[in-house]
Backbone as a ProteinNet text record, in pm:
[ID]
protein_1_A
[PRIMARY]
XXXXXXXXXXXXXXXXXXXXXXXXXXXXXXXXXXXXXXXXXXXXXXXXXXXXXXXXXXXXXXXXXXXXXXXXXXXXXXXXXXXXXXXXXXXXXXXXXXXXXXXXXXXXXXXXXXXXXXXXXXXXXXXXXXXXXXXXX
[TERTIARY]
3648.4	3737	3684.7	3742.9	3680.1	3641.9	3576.8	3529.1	3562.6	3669.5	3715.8	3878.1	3904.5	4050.7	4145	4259.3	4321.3	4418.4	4462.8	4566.2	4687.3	4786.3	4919.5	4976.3	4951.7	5019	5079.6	5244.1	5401.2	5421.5	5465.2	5484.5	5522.6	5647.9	5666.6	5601.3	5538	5495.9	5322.1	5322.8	5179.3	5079.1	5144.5	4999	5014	5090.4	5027.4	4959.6	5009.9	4954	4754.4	4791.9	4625	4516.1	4628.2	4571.5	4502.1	4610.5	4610.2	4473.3	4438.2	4329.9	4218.1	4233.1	4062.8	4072.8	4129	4078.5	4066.2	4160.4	4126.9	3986.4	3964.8	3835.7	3690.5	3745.5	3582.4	3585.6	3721.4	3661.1	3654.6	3699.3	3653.3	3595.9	3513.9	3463.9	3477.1	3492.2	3464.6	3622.4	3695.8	3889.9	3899.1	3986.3	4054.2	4177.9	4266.8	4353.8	4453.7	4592.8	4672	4789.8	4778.2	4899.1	5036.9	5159.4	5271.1	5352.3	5431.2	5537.1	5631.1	5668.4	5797.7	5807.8	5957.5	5984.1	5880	5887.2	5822.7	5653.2	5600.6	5511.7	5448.2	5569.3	5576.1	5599.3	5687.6	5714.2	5581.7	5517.5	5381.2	5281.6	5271.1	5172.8	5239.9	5352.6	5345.7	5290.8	5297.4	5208.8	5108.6	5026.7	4892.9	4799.7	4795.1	4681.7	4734.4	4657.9	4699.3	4644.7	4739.3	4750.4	4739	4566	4540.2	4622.7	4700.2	4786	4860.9	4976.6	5091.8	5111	5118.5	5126.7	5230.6	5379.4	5479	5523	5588.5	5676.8	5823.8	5901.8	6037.9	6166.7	6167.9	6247.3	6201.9	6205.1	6159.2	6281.4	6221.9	6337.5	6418.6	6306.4	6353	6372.5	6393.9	6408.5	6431.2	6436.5	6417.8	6295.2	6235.6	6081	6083.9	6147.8	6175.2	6185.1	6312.3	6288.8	6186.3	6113.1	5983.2	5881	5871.7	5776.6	5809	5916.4	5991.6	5956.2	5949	5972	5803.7	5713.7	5602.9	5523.7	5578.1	5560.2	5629.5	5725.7	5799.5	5699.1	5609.6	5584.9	5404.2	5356.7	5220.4	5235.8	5246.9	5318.1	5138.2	5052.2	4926.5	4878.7	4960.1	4961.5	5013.3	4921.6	4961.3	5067.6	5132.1	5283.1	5244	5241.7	5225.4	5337.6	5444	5530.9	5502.7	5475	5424.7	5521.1	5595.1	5704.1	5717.5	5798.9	5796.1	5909.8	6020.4	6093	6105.2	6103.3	6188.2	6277.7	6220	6433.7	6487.1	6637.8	6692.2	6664.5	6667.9	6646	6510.5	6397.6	6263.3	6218.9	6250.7	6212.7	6266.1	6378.4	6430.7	6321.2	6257	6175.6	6053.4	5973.2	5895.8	5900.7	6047.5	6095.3	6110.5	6131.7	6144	6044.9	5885.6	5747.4	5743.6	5847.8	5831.7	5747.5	5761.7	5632.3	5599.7	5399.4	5319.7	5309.7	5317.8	5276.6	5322.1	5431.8	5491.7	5383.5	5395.6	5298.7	5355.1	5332.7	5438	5385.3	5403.3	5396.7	5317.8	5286.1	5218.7	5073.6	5015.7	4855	4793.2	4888.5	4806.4	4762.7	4925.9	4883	4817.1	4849.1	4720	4586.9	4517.5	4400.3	4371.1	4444.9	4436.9	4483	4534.3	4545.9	4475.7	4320.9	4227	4172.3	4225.1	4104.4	4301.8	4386.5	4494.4	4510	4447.5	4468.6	4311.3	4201.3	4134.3	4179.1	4265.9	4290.4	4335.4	4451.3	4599.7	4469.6	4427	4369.6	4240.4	4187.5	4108.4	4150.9	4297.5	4379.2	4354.7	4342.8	4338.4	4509.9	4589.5	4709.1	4815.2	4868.2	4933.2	5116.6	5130	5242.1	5374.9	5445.2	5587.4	5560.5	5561.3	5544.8	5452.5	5302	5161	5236.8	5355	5385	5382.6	5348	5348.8	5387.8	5408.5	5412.5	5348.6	5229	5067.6	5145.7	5226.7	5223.7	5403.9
5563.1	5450.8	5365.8	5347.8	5215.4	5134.2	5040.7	4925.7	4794.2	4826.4	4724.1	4728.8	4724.3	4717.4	4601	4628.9	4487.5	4460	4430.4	4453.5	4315.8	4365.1	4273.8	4233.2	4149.9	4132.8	4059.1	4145	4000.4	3999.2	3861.2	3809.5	3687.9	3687.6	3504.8	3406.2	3531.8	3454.3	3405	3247.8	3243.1	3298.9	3287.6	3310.8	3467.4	3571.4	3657.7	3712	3680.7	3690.3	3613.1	3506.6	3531	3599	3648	3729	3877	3899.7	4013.9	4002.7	3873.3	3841.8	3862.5	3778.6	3751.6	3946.1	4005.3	4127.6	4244.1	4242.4	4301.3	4273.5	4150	4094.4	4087.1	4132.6	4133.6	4295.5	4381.6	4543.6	4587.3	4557.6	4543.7	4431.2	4375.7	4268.3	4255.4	4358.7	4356.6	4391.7	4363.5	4361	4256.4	4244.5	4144.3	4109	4018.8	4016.4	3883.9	3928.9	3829	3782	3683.6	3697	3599.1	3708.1	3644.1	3615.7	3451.5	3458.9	3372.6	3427.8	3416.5	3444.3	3492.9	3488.7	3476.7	3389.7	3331.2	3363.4	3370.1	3452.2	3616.9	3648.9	3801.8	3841.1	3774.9	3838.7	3809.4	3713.7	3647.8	3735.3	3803.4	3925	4051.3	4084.3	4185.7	4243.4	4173.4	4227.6	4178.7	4146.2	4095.7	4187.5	4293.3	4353	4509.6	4606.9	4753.3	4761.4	4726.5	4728.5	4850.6	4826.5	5018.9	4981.2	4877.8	4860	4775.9	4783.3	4631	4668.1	4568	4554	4474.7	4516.4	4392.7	4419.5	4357.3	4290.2	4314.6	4375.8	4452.2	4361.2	4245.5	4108.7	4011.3	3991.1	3824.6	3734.4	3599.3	3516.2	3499.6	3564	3502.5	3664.2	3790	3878.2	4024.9	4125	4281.8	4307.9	4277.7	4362	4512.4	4604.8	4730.1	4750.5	4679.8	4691.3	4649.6	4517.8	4453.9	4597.9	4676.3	4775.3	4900.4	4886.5	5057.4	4968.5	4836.5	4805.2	4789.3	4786.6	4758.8	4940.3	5030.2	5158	5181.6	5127.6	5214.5	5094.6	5024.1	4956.4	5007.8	5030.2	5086.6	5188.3	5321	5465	5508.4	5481.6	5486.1	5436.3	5342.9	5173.1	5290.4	5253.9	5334.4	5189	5232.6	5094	5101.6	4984.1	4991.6	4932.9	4970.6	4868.8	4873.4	4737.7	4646.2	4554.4	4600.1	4505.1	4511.3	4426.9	4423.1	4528.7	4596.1	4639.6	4789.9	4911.7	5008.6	5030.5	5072.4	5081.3	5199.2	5169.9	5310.2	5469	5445.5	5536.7	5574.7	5574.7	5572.6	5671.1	5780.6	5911.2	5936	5828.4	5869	5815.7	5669	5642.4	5716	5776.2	5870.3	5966.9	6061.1	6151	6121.4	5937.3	5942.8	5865	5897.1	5831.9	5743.5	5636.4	5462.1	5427.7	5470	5418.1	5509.1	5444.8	5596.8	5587.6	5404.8	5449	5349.5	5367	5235.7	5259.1	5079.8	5024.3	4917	4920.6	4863.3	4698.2	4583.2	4447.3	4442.3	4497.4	4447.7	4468.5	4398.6	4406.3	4502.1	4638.4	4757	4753.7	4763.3	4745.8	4684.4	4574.9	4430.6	4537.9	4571.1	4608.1	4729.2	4813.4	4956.9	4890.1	4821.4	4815.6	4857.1	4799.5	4793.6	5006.7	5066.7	5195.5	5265.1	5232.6	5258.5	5274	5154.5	5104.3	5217.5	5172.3	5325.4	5473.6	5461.7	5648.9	5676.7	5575.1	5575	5581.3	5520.5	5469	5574.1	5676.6	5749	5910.5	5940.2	6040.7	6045.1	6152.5	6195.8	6157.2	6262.1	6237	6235.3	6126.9	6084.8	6164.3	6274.8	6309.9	6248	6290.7	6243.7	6347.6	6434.3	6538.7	6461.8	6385.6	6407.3	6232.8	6187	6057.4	6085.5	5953.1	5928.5	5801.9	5789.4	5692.9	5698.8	5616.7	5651.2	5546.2	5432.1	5364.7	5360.2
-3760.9	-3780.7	-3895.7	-3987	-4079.5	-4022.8	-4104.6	-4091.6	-4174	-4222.7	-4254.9	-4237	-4131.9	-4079.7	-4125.1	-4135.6	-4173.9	-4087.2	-4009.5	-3884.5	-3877.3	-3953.4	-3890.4	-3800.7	-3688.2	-3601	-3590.6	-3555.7	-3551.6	-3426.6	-3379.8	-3249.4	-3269.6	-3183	-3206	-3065.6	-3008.1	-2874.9	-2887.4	-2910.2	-2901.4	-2826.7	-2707.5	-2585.8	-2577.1	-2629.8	-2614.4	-2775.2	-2878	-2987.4	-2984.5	-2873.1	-2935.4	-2780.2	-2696.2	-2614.6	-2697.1	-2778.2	-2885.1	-2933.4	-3024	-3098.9	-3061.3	-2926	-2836.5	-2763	-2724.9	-2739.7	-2837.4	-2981.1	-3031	-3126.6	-3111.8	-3187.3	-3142.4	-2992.1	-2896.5	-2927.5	-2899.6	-2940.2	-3087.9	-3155.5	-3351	-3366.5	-3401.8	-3459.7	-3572.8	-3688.6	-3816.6	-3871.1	-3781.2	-3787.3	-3866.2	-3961.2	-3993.6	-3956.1	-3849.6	-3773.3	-3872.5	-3924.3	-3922.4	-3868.3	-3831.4	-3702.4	-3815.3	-3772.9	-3823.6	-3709.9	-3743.7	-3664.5	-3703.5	-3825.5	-3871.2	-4047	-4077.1	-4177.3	-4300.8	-4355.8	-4477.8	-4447.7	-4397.5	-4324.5	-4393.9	-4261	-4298.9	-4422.9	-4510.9	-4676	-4740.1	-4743.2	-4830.2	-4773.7	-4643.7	-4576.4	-4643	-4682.7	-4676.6	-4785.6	-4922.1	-4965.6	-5076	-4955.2	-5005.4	-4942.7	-4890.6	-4823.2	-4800.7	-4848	-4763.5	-4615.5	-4541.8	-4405.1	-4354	-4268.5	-4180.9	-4053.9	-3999.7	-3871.7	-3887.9	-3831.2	-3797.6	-3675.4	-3555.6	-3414.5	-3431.3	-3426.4	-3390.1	-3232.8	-3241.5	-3123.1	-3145.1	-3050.4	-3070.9	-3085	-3001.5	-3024.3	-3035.5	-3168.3	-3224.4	-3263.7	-3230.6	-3230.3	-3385.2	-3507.7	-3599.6	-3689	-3643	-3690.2	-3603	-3644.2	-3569.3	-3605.1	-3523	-3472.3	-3564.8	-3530.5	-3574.3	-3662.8	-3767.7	-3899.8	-3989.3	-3897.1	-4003.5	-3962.6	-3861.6	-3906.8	-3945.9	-4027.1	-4066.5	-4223.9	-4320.2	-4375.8	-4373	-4315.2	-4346.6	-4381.6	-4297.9	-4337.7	-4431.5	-4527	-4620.2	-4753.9	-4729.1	-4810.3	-4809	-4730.1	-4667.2	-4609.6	-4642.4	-4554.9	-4508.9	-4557.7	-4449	-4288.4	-4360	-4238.9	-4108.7	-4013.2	-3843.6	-3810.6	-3739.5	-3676.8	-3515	-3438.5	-3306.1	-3248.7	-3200.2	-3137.8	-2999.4	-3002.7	-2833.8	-2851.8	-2706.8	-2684.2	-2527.8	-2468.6	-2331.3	-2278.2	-2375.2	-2323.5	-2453.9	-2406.7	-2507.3	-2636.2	-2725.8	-2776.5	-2659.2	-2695.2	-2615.7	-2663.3	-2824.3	-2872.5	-2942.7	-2852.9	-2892.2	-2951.7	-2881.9	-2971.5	-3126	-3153.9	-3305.9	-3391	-3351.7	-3377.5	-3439	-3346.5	-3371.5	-3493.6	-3414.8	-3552.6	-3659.9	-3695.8	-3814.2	-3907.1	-3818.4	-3867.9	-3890.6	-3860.9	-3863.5	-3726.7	-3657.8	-3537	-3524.5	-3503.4	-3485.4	-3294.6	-3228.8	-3089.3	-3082.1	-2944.1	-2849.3	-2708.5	-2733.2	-2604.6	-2525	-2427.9	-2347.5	-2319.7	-2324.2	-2331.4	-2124.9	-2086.2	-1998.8	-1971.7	-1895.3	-1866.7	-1910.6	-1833.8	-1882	-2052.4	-2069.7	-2248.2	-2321.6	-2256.7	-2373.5	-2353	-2203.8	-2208.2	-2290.5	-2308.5	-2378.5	-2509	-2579.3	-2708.8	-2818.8	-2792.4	-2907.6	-2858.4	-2742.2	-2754.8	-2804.3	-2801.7	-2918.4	-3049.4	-3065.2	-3194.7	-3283.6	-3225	-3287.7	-3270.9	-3153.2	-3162.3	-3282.4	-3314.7	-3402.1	-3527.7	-3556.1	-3711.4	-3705.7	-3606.3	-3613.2	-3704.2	-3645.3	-3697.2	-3782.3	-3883.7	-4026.4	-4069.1	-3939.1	-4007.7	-3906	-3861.2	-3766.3	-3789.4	-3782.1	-3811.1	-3708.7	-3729	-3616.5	-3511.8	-3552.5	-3405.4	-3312.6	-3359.1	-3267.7	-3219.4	-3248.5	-3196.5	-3042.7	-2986.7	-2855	-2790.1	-2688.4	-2600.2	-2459.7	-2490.3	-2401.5	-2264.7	-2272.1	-2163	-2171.7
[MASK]
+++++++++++++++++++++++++++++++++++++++++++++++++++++++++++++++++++++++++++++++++++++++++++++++++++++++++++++++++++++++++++++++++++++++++

């Protein structure tokens, strides 16, 4: 895994965005974590950094979750995509097939806790194809 990670995370929800933080920062330490939540934000992040992750969130109040990470892979096609959200798309597997998300994680306990040994599987891959996509929770 590198060591110098740069990790996007969109969320318009404070308390779990810095739930996000305080564990992905106790299991990477040497992460660099930026948390967006909103607009004007996200455009000034997107590109200032080659992003090895973006962790969004599937409904945000001030955008589509989905497209900000099909738009962060078509801008960073290295960048691994995590969508953590509390609920599915319907059509998740198109997702996959079409290498805009490398791994949906599901917005509860379980997930917050498995995030960070996620977030290294994903960024460990040499090469995260659409086929090797998954959905671990």
């Amino acid at each position: 895994m590198p060591d110098d990670l740069q990790i996007l995370l969109i969320d318009d929800n404070a308390a779990d965005r810095a739930l996000v933080v305080a564990l992905l920062s106790q299991a990477l330490e040497t992460a660099r974590i930026w948390e967006i939540d909103g607009a004007l934000e996200f455009a000034e992040a997107l590109g200032r950094h080659p992003w090895s992750v973006a962790i969004g969130e599937r409904r945000l109040g001030w955008a589509d979750g989905e497209a900000l990470l099909r738009t962060v892979k078509q801008q960073h096609p290295m960048c691994r995509t995590i969508l953590f959200a509390t609920e599915a798309p319907e059509d998740l597997g198109t997702f996959g097939n079409q290498g805009s998300i490398d791994v949906y994680v599901r917005k509860e306990s379980t997930g917050f806790l498995r995030l960070p040994e996620l977030l290294r599987e994903s960024v460990s891959e040499p090469d995260l194809a659409p086929s090797s996509w998954r959905s671990p929770l």
